[in-house]
mmCIF file of C-alpha atoms in Angstrom:
data_model
loop_
_atom_site.group_PDB
_atom_site.id
_atom_site.type_symbol
_atom_site.label_atom_id
_atom_site.label_comp_id
_atom_site.label_asym_id
_atom_site.label_seq_id
_atom_site.Cartn_x
_atom_site.Cartn_y
_atom_site.Cartn_z
ATOM 1 C CA UNK U 1 -1.240 51.595 -14.129
ATOM 2 C CA UNK U 2 -3.286 54.672 -14.220
ATOM 3 C CA UNK U 3 -7.150 54.288 -14.437
ATOM 4 C CA UNK U 4 -8.329 57.546 -16.328
ATOM 5 C CA UNK U 5 -12.559 58.146 -16.753
ATOM 6 C CA UNK U 6 -12.103 61.305 -18.658
ATOM 7 C CA UNK U 7 -11.402 62.253 -22.518
ATOM 8 C CA UNK U 8 -10.177 65.435 -21.590
ATOM 9 C CA UNK U 9 -7.762 64.216 -18.955
ATOM 10 C CA UNK U 10 -6.663 61.241 -20.952
ATOM 11 C CA UNK U 11 -5.384 63.800 -24.043
ATOM 12 C CA UNK U 12 -3.608 65.688 -22.024
ATOM 13 C CA UNK U 13 -1.570 63.137 -20.897
ATOM 14 C CA UNK U 14 -1.157 61.766 -24.583
ATOM 15 C CA UNK U 15 -0.308 64.813 -25.562
ATOM 16 C CA UNK U 16 2.601 65.326 -22.902
ATOM 17 C CA UNK U 17 3.731 62.216 -23.859
ATOM 18 C CA UNK U 18 3.732 62.805 -27.781
ATOM 19 C CA UNK U 19 5.652 66.045 -26.792
ATOM 20 C CA UNK U 20 8.382 63.765 -24.790
ATOM 21 C CA UNK U 21 8.523 61.463 -28.278
ATOM 22 C CA UNK U 22 7.094 58.796 -26.234
ATOM 23 C CA UNK U 23 5.499 56.083 -28.605
ATOM 24 C CA UNK U 24 1.966 55.253 -27.763
ATOM 25 C CA UNK U 25 -0.066 52.065 -28.403
ATOM 26 C CA UNK U 26 -3.936 51.931 -28.441
ATOM 27 C CA UNK U 27 -6.056 48.571 -27.595
ATOM 28 C CA UNK U 28 -9.040 49.347 -27.547
ATOM 29 C CA UNK U 29 -12.083 46.730 -26.453
ATOM 30 C CA UNK U 30 -15.219 46.272 -24.976
ATOM 31 C CA UNK U 31 -13.986 44.528 -21.962
ATOM 32 C CA UNK U 32 -14.561 40.948 -20.885
ATOM 33 C CA UNK U 33 -10.889 40.274 -21.839
ATOM 34 C CA UNK U 34 -9.569 37.126 -22.637
ATOM 35 C CA UNK U 35 -6.550 35.613 -24.528
ATOM 36 C CA UNK U 36 -7.223 37.401 -27.952
ATOM 37 C CA UNK U 37 -6.789 40.931 -25.806
ATOM 38 C CA UNK U 38 -4.017 40.123 -23.879
ATOM 39 C CA UNK U 39 -2.128 38.859 -27.158
ATOM 40 C CA UNK U 40 -2.855 42.765 -28.545
ATOM 41 C CA UNK U 41 -2.012 44.548 -24.944
ATOM 42 C CA UNK U 42 1.588 42.376 -25.669
ATOM 43 C CA UNK U 43 2.138 43.164 -28.975
ATOM 44 C CA UNK U 44 1.389 47.001 -28.009
ATOM 45 C CA UNK U 45 3.643 47.170 -24.938
ATOM 46 C CA UNK U 46 6.314 45.337 -26.765
ATOM 47 C CA UNK U 47 6.173 48.009 -29.862
ATOM 48 C CA UNK U 48 5.736 51.309 -27.597
ATOM 49 C CA UNK U 49 6.764 53.251 -25.150
ATOM 50 C CA UNK U 50 3.323 53.613 -23.315
ATOM 51 C CA UNK U 51 -0.005 51.180 -23.942
ATOM 52 C CA UNK U 52 -3.133 52.757 -23.169
ATOM 53 C CA UNK U 53 -6.468 50.161 -23.484
ATOM 54 C CA UNK U 54 -9.662 51.207 -23.400
ATOM 55 C CA UNK U 55 -12.672 49.390 -22.017
ATOM 56 C CA UNK U 56 -15.658 50.712 -22.852
ATOM 57 C CA UNK U 57 -19.314 48.745 -24.518
ATOM 58 C CA UNK U 58 -20.363 51.237 -26.960
ATOM 59 C CA UNK U 59 -24.068 51.841 -27.388
ATOM 60 C CA UNK U 60 -24.065 53.020 -30.611
ATOM 61 C CA UNK U 61 -22.475 49.766 -32.913
ATOM 62 C CA UNK U 62 -25.449 47.838 -31.254
ATOM 63 C CA UNK U 63 -28.773 47.832 -32.921
ATOM 64 C CA UNK U 64 -32.044 47.643 -30.766
ATOM 65 C CA UNK U 65 -32.525 43.845 -30.846
ATOM 66 C CA UNK U 66 -28.779 43.602 -29.932
ATOM 67 C CA UNK U 67 -27.128 42.274 -26.654
ATOM 68 C CA UNK U 68 -26.128 45.664 -25.474
ATOM 69 C CA UNK U 69 -27.779 45.299 -22.014
ATOM 70 C CA UNK U 70 -26.603 41.750 -21.287
ATOM 71 C CA UNK U 71 -22.677 41.911 -22.510
ATOM 72 C CA UNK U 72 -20.333 40.691 -20.026
ATOM 73 C CA UNK U 73 -18.607 43.898 -17.962
ATOM 74 C CA UNK U 74 -16.324 42.188 -15.534
ATOM 75 C CA UNK U 75 -14.641 45.047 -15.049
ATOM 76 C CA UNK U 76 -12.320 43.908 -12.087
ATOM 77 C CA UNK U 77 -11.086 40.934 -13.572
ATOM 78 C CA UNK U 78 -10.479 43.576 -16.580
ATOM 79 C CA UNK U 79 -8.437 45.611 -14.396
ATOM 80 C CA UNK U 80 -6.436 42.802 -12.883
ATOM 81 C CA UNK U 81 -5.693 41.525 -16.448
ATOM 82 C CA UNK U 82 -4.433 45.139 -17.169
ATOM 83 C CA UNK U 83 -2.023 45.490 -14.214
ATOM 84 C CA UNK U 84 -0.920 41.998 -14.978
ATOM 85 C CA UNK U 85 0.370 43.060 -18.670
ATOM 86 C CA UNK U 86 1.897 46.329 -17.996
ATOM 87 C CA UNK U 87 -0.526 48.481 -19.300
ATOM 88 C CA UNK U 88 0.306 52.031 -18.747
ATOM 89 C CA UNK U 89 -3.285 53.667 -18.835
ATOM 90 C CA UNK U 90 -7.018 52.025 -18.529
ATOM 91 C CA UNK U 91 -9.325 54.298 -19.995
ATOM 92 C CA UNK U 92 -12.925 53.787 -18.555
ATOM 93 C CA UNK U 93 -15.355 56.359 -19.545
ATOM 94 C CA UNK U 94 -19.108 56.219 -19.669
ATOM 95 C CA UNK U 95 -21.622 57.390 -22.143
ATOM 96 C CA UNK U 96 -21.815 60.435 -20.497
ATOM 97 C CA UNK U 97 -17.991 61.504 -20.819
ATOM 98 C CA UNK U 98 -18.037 60.174 -24.354
ATOM 99 C CA UNK U 99 -21.029 61.375 -26.116
ATOM 100 C CA UNK U 100 -22.189 64.470 -24.037
ATOM 101 C CA UNK U 101 -26.328 64.887 -23.776
ATOM 102 C CA UNK U 102 -26.690 65.741 -27.603
ATOM 103 C CA UNK U 103 -24.189 64.276 -29.688
ATOM 104 C CA UNK U 104 -24.843 64.468 -33.165
ATOM 105 C CA UNK U 105 -21.371 63.630 -35.368
ATOM 106 C CA UNK U 106 -20.955 60.087 -36.794
ATOM 107 C CA UNK U 107 -18.361 59.135 -38.887
ATOM 108 C CA UNK U 108 -19.283 56.495 -41.544
ATOM 109 C CA UNK U 109 -17.006 54.489 -43.680
ATOM 110 C CA UNK U 110 -19.300 54.183 -47.191
ATOM 111 C CA UNK U 111 -19.948 50.499 -49.029
ATOM 112 C CA UNK U 112 -17.511 47.890 -46.780
ATOM 113 C CA UNK U 113 -19.847 49.048 -44.165
ATOM 114 C CA UNK U 114 -23.048 48.021 -46.426
ATOM 115 C CA UNK U 115 -21.852 43.950 -46.964
ATOM 116 C CA UNK U 116 -21.037 40.757 -44.724
ATOM 117 C CA UNK U 117 -22.275 42.081 -41.088
ATOM 118 C CA UNK U 118 -23.380 45.462 -42.421
ATOM 119 C CA UNK U 119 -26.500 43.317 -43.836
ATOM 120 C CA UNK U 120 -27.996 42.252 -41.072
ATOM 121 C CA UNK U 121 -26.538 45.101 -38.403
ATOM 122 C CA UNK U 122 -26.622 47.924 -40.424
ATOM 123 C CA UNK U 123 -25.866 50.759 -38.064
ATOM 124 C CA UNK U 124 -23.187 48.590 -36.454
ATOM 125 C CA UNK U 125 -20.067 50.097 -38.546
ATOM 126 C CA UNK U 126 -21.042 53.336 -38.417
ATOM 127 C CA UNK U 127 -20.991 52.842 -34.368
ATOM 128 C CA UNK U 128 -17.275 51.203 -34.532
ATOM 129 C CA UNK U 129 -15.868 53.731 -36.455
ATOM 130 C CA UNK U 130 -17.184 56.929 -34.555
ATOM 131 C CA UNK U 131 -16.152 55.742 -31.185
ATOM 132 C CA UNK U 132 -12.440 54.274 -32.909
ATOM 133 C CA UNK U 133 -11.765 57.704 -34.399
ATOM 134 C CA UNK U 134 -12.704 59.390 -31.319
ATOM 135 C CA UNK U 135 -10.481 57.177 -29.210
ATOM 136 C CA UNK U 136 -7.818 57.843 -31.864
ATOM 137 C CA UNK U 137 -7.905 61.393 -31.388
ATOM 138 C CA UNK U 138 -8.458 61.333 -27.313
ATOM 139 C CA UNK U 139 -4.867 58.920 -27.455
ATOM 140 C CA UNK U 140 -3.161 59.891 -30.209
ATOM 141 C CA UNK U 141 -1.952 56.700 -30.698
ATOM 142 C CA UNK U 142 0.980 55.968 -33.081
ATOM 143 C CA UNK U 143 -0.681 52.580 -33.307
ATOM 144 C CA UNK U 144 -3.850 50.901 -32.579
ATOM 145 C CA UNK U 145 -4.155 46.840 -32.503
ATOM 146 C CA UNK U 146 -7.360 44.822 -33.816
ATOM 147 C CA UNK U 147 -7.975 40.957 -33.878
ATOM 148 C CA UNK U 148 -8.206 40.035 -37.002
ATOM 149 C CA UNK U 149 -11.355 37.588 -35.950
ATOM 150 C CA UNK U 150 -13.197 40.814 -36.767
ATOM 151 C CA UNK U 151 -11.784 41.232 -40.371
ATOM 152 C CA UNK U 152 -14.335 43.302 -41.526
ATOM 153 C CA UNK U 153 -13.674 46.061 -38.864
ATOM 154 C CA UNK U 154 -9.943 45.988 -39.408
ATOM 155 C CA UNK U 155 -10.665 46.790 -43.121
ATOM 156 C CA UNK U 156 -12.940 49.298 -42.508
ATOM 157 C CA UNK U 157 -10.966 51.186 -39.632
ATOM 158 C CA UNK U 158 -7.788 50.992 -41.856
ATOM 159 C CA UNK U 159 -9.866 52.731 -44.682
ATOM 160 C CA UNK U 160 -11.359 55.027 -42.066
ATOM 161 C CA UNK U 161 -7.747 56.092 -41.033
ATOM 162 C CA UNK U 162 -6.038 56.058 -44.777
ATOM 163 C CA UNK U 163 -9.317 58.397 -45.722
ATOM 164 C CA UNK U 164 -9.050 61.073 -42.886
ATOM 165 C CA UNK U 165 -5.830 61.325 -42.712
ATOM 166 C CA UNK U 166 -5.450 59.777 -39.316
ATOM 167 C CA UNK U 167 -1.427 59.606 -38.047
ATOM 168 C CA UNK U 168 -2.326 56.043 -36.123
ATOM 169 C CA UNK U 169 -1.305 52.908 -38.031
ATOM 170 C CA UNK U 170 -3.679 50.191 -37.657
ATOM 171 C CA UNK U 171 -1.991 46.852 -36.925
ATOM 172 C CA UNK U 172 -3.849 43.775 -37.414
ATOM 173 C CA UNK U 173 -3.035 40.721 -35.119
ATOM 174 C CA UNK U 174 -3.685 36.862 -35.456
ATOM 175 C CA UNK U 175 -6.939 35.140 -34.313
ATOM 176 C CA UNK U 176 -6.456 33.545 -30.746
ATOM 177 C CA UNK U 177 -8.100 30.082 -30.549
ATOM 178 C CA UNK U 178 -9.313 27.633 -28.288
ATOM 179 C CA UNK U 179 -7.492 23.913 -28.374
ATOM 180 C CA UNK U 180 -10.710 23.336 -30.049
ATOM 181 C CA UNK U 181 -10.449 25.506 -32.776
ATOM 182 C CA UNK U 182 -13.024 28.377 -31.851
ATOM 183 C CA UNK U 183 -12.011 31.860 -31.943
ATOM 184 C CA UNK U 184 -11.755 33.609 -28.757
ATOM 185 C CA UNK U 185 -14.646 35.957 -28.381
ATOM 186 C CA UNK U 186 -16.685 37.640 -25.393
ATOM 187 C CA UNK U 187 -19.534 36.090 -26.689
ATOM 188 C CA UNK U 188 -18.746 32.766 -26.356
ATOM 189 C CA UNK U 189 -19.992 32.987 -22.863
ATOM 190 C CA UNK U 190 -23.181 32.733 -24.151
ATOM 191 C CA UNK U 191 -22.580 29.121 -25.586
ATOM 192 C CA UNK U 192 -24.051 26.419 -23.657
ATOM 193 C CA UNK U 193 -21.799 23.541 -23.287
ATOM 194 C CA UNK U 194 -22.942 21.308 -26.204
ATOM 195 C CA UNK U 195 -23.687 24.415 -28.200
ATOM 196 C CA UNK U 196 -20.175 25.458 -27.818
ATOM 197 C CA UNK U 197 -18.581 22.051 -28.602
ATOM 198 C CA UNK U 198 -21.323 22.132 -31.786
ATOM 199 C CA UNK U 199 -19.248 25.853 -32.445
ATOM 200 C CA UNK U 200 -15.883 24.246 -32.853
ATOM 201 C CA UNK U 201 -16.880 22.838 -36.213
ATOM 202 C CA UNK U 202 -17.021 26.824 -37.453
ATOM 203 C CA UNK U 203 -13.487 26.118 -37.880
ATOM 204 C CA UNK U 204 -13.211 23.007 -38.951
ATOM 205 C CA UNK U 205 -14.953 23.767 -42.026
ATOM 206 C CA UNK U 206 -13.233 26.990 -42.440
ATOM 207 C CA UNK U 207 -9.966 24.776 -42.530
ATOM 208 C CA UNK U 208 -11.098 22.300 -45.375
ATOM 209 C CA UNK U 209 -11.887 25.400 -47.283
ATOM 210 C CA UNK U 210 -8.103 26.976 -46.710
ATOM 211 C CA UNK U 211 -7.355 23.144 -48.163
ATOM 212 C CA UNK U 212 -9.546 23.357 -51.157
ATOM 213 C CA UNK U 213 -8.159 26.344 -51.964
ATOM 214 C CA UNK U 214 -4.556 25.614 -51.689
ATOM 215 C CA UNK U 215 -5.683 22.153 -54.120
ATOM 216 C CA UNK U 216 -6.834 24.662 -56.765
ATOM 217 C CA UNK U 217 -10.759 24.210 -56.046
ATOM 218 C CA UNK U 218 -13.170 26.641 -57.862
ATOM 219 C CA UNK U 219 -14.388 29.645 -55.843
ATOM 220 C CA UNK U 220 -17.823 28.514 -56.311
ATOM 221 C CA UNK U 221 -17.058 25.328 -55.170
ATOM 222 C CA UNK U 222 -15.182 26.190 -52.063
ATOM 223 C CA UNK U 223 -18.187 28.062 -51.116
ATOM 224 C CA UNK U 224 -20.963 25.493 -51.938
ATOM 225 C CA UNK U 225 -18.917 23.005 -49.760
ATOM 226 C CA UNK U 226 -18.037 25.511 -47.058
ATOM 227 C CA UNK U 227 -21.986 25.948 -46.663
ATOM 228 C CA UNK U 228 -22.596 22.151 -46.819
ATOM 229 C CA UNK U 229 -20.039 21.388 -43.832
ATOM 230 C CA UNK U 230 -21.049 24.567 -41.453
ATOM 231 C CA UNK U 231 -24.883 23.200 -42.093
ATOM 232 C CA UNK U 232 -23.776 19.761 -40.698
ATOM 233 C CA UNK U 233 -23.545 21.438 -37.402
ATOM 234 C CA UNK U 234 -26.375 20.834 -34.862
ATOM 235 C CA UNK U 235 -28.479 23.909 -34.521
ATOM 236 C CA UNK U 236 -26.678 25.740 -36.818
ATOM 237 C CA UNK U 237 -27.826 28.841 -39.005
ATOM 238 C CA UNK U 238 -26.031 30.763 -42.051
ATOM 239 C CA UNK U 239 -25.790 34.640 -41.638
ATOM 240 C CA UNK U 240 -23.403 34.598 -44.679
ATOM 241 C CA UNK U 241 -20.286 32.719 -46.499
ATOM 242 C CA UNK U 242 -18.331 35.185 -48.039
ATOM 243 C CA UNK U 243 -15.248 34.624 -50.228
ATOM 244 C CA UNK U 244 -13.797 38.623 -50.718
ATOM 245 C CA UNK U 245 -10.507 39.902 -51.514
ATOM 246 C CA UNK U 246 -8.785 40.088 -48.472
ATOM 247 C CA UNK U 247 -7.311 44.054 -49.069
ATOM 248 C CA UNK U 248 -10.259 45.231 -50.490
ATOM 249 C CA UNK U 249 -13.535 43.440 -49.609
ATOM 250 C CA UNK U 250 -14.258 42.905 -53.057
ATOM 251 C CA UNK U 251 -15.947 39.953 -54.411
ATOM 252 C CA UNK U 252 -12.929 37.572 -54.947
ATOM 253 C CA UNK U 253 -11.935 36.209 -58.218
ATOM 254 C CA UNK U 254 -9.678 33.683 -59.299
ATOM 255 C CA UNK U 255 -7.232 36.116 -59.800
ATOM 256 C CA UNK U 256 -6.974 37.367 -56.658
ATOM 257 C CA UNK U 257 -4.021 36.034 -54.422
ATOM 258 C CA UNK U 258 -5.300 36.713 -51.060
ATOM 259 C CA UNK U 259 -8.960 35.572 -50.378
ATOM 260 C CA UNK U 260 -10.784 36.169 -47.259
ATOM 261 C CA UNK U 261 -13.087 33.280 -46.426
ATOM 262 C CA UNK U 262 -15.209 34.526 -44.167
ATOM 263 C CA UNK U 263 -18.407 33.321 -42.343
ATOM 264 C CA UNK U 264 -21.129 34.412 -39.742
ATOM 265 C CA UNK U 265 -23.382 31.793 -38.088
ATOM 266 C CA UNK U 266 -25.529 31.496 -35.337
ATOM 267 C CA UNK U 267 -25.370 28.398 -33.293
ATOM 268 C CA UNK U 268 -28.708 27.794 -31.314
ATOM 269 C CA UNK U 269 -29.448 31.641 -30.325
ATOM 270 C CA UNK U 270 -25.441 32.806 -30.257
ATOM 271 C CA UNK U 271 -23.852 34.741 -33.701
ATOM 272 C CA UNK U 272 -20.419 33.935 -34.141
ATOM 273 C CA UNK U 273 -18.076 35.118 -36.752
ATOM 274 C CA UNK U 274 -14.848 33.467 -37.904
ATOM 275 C CA UNK U 275 -12.402 33.664 -41.052
ATOM 276 C CA UNK U 276 -9.261 32.334 -42.796
ATOM 277 C CA UNK U 277 -7.189 33.896 -45.255
ATOM 278 C CA UNK U 278 -6.023 31.710 -47.973
ATOM 279 C CA UNK U 279 -3.165 33.167 -50.132
ATOM 280 C CA UNK U 280 -1.485 31.856 -53.452
#
């Protein structure tokens, strides 16, 4: 595995690989790698000649009162995980190398960035799409891999790639969960043991909602019951409970064949997101 810090150097390497007809997979991460990230890396390794993993805590997707400065950065462990999982290139840019002194250009996907997580995190997705567009341009990736825990992000990035005629295929990979059901996230490290135990109730509530969908309950009843079940979690506060078309993120209707049931919940001071997709 080679560690690359310069965007120009990585792009030069990847251009050489493209000229040799080597396929490139990209796994963009903010580090603090866990089993969820490893599942993305393994998928990329299985589908491509070369796998690039980026580890970069992107400042422009954090709001002023969010956790940028305390976001976990266990870089030595991240390097170890990448080596163990056959990553070919680990990209470790800095703010200076990626954005320079006077960065003025941003990429924004309108409308679907303003709903759900975008309501309380208004600059978040502009930061995500900007950094991902840069990473796709630098790596020249044939495929890029994203976990479906961040389902809205996945749809937004797919739309960005479609709208801007970017060559990369965006691949969504299943949510990886702990045995108790909680979706793996780097932010889980912020949870105190008792809060983490309570947070397992989020997935249990989503499972009940999925069953109600299968049983033919109305969307309004499913949403109402989901809200009730989440509020049974000690020290919980709902940011949103949403039922959306799983392909477009338009509000779900009774005619939709695939419905995304998505939640954002604060347990204690930690904001967690999770979802499930219901199909007819």
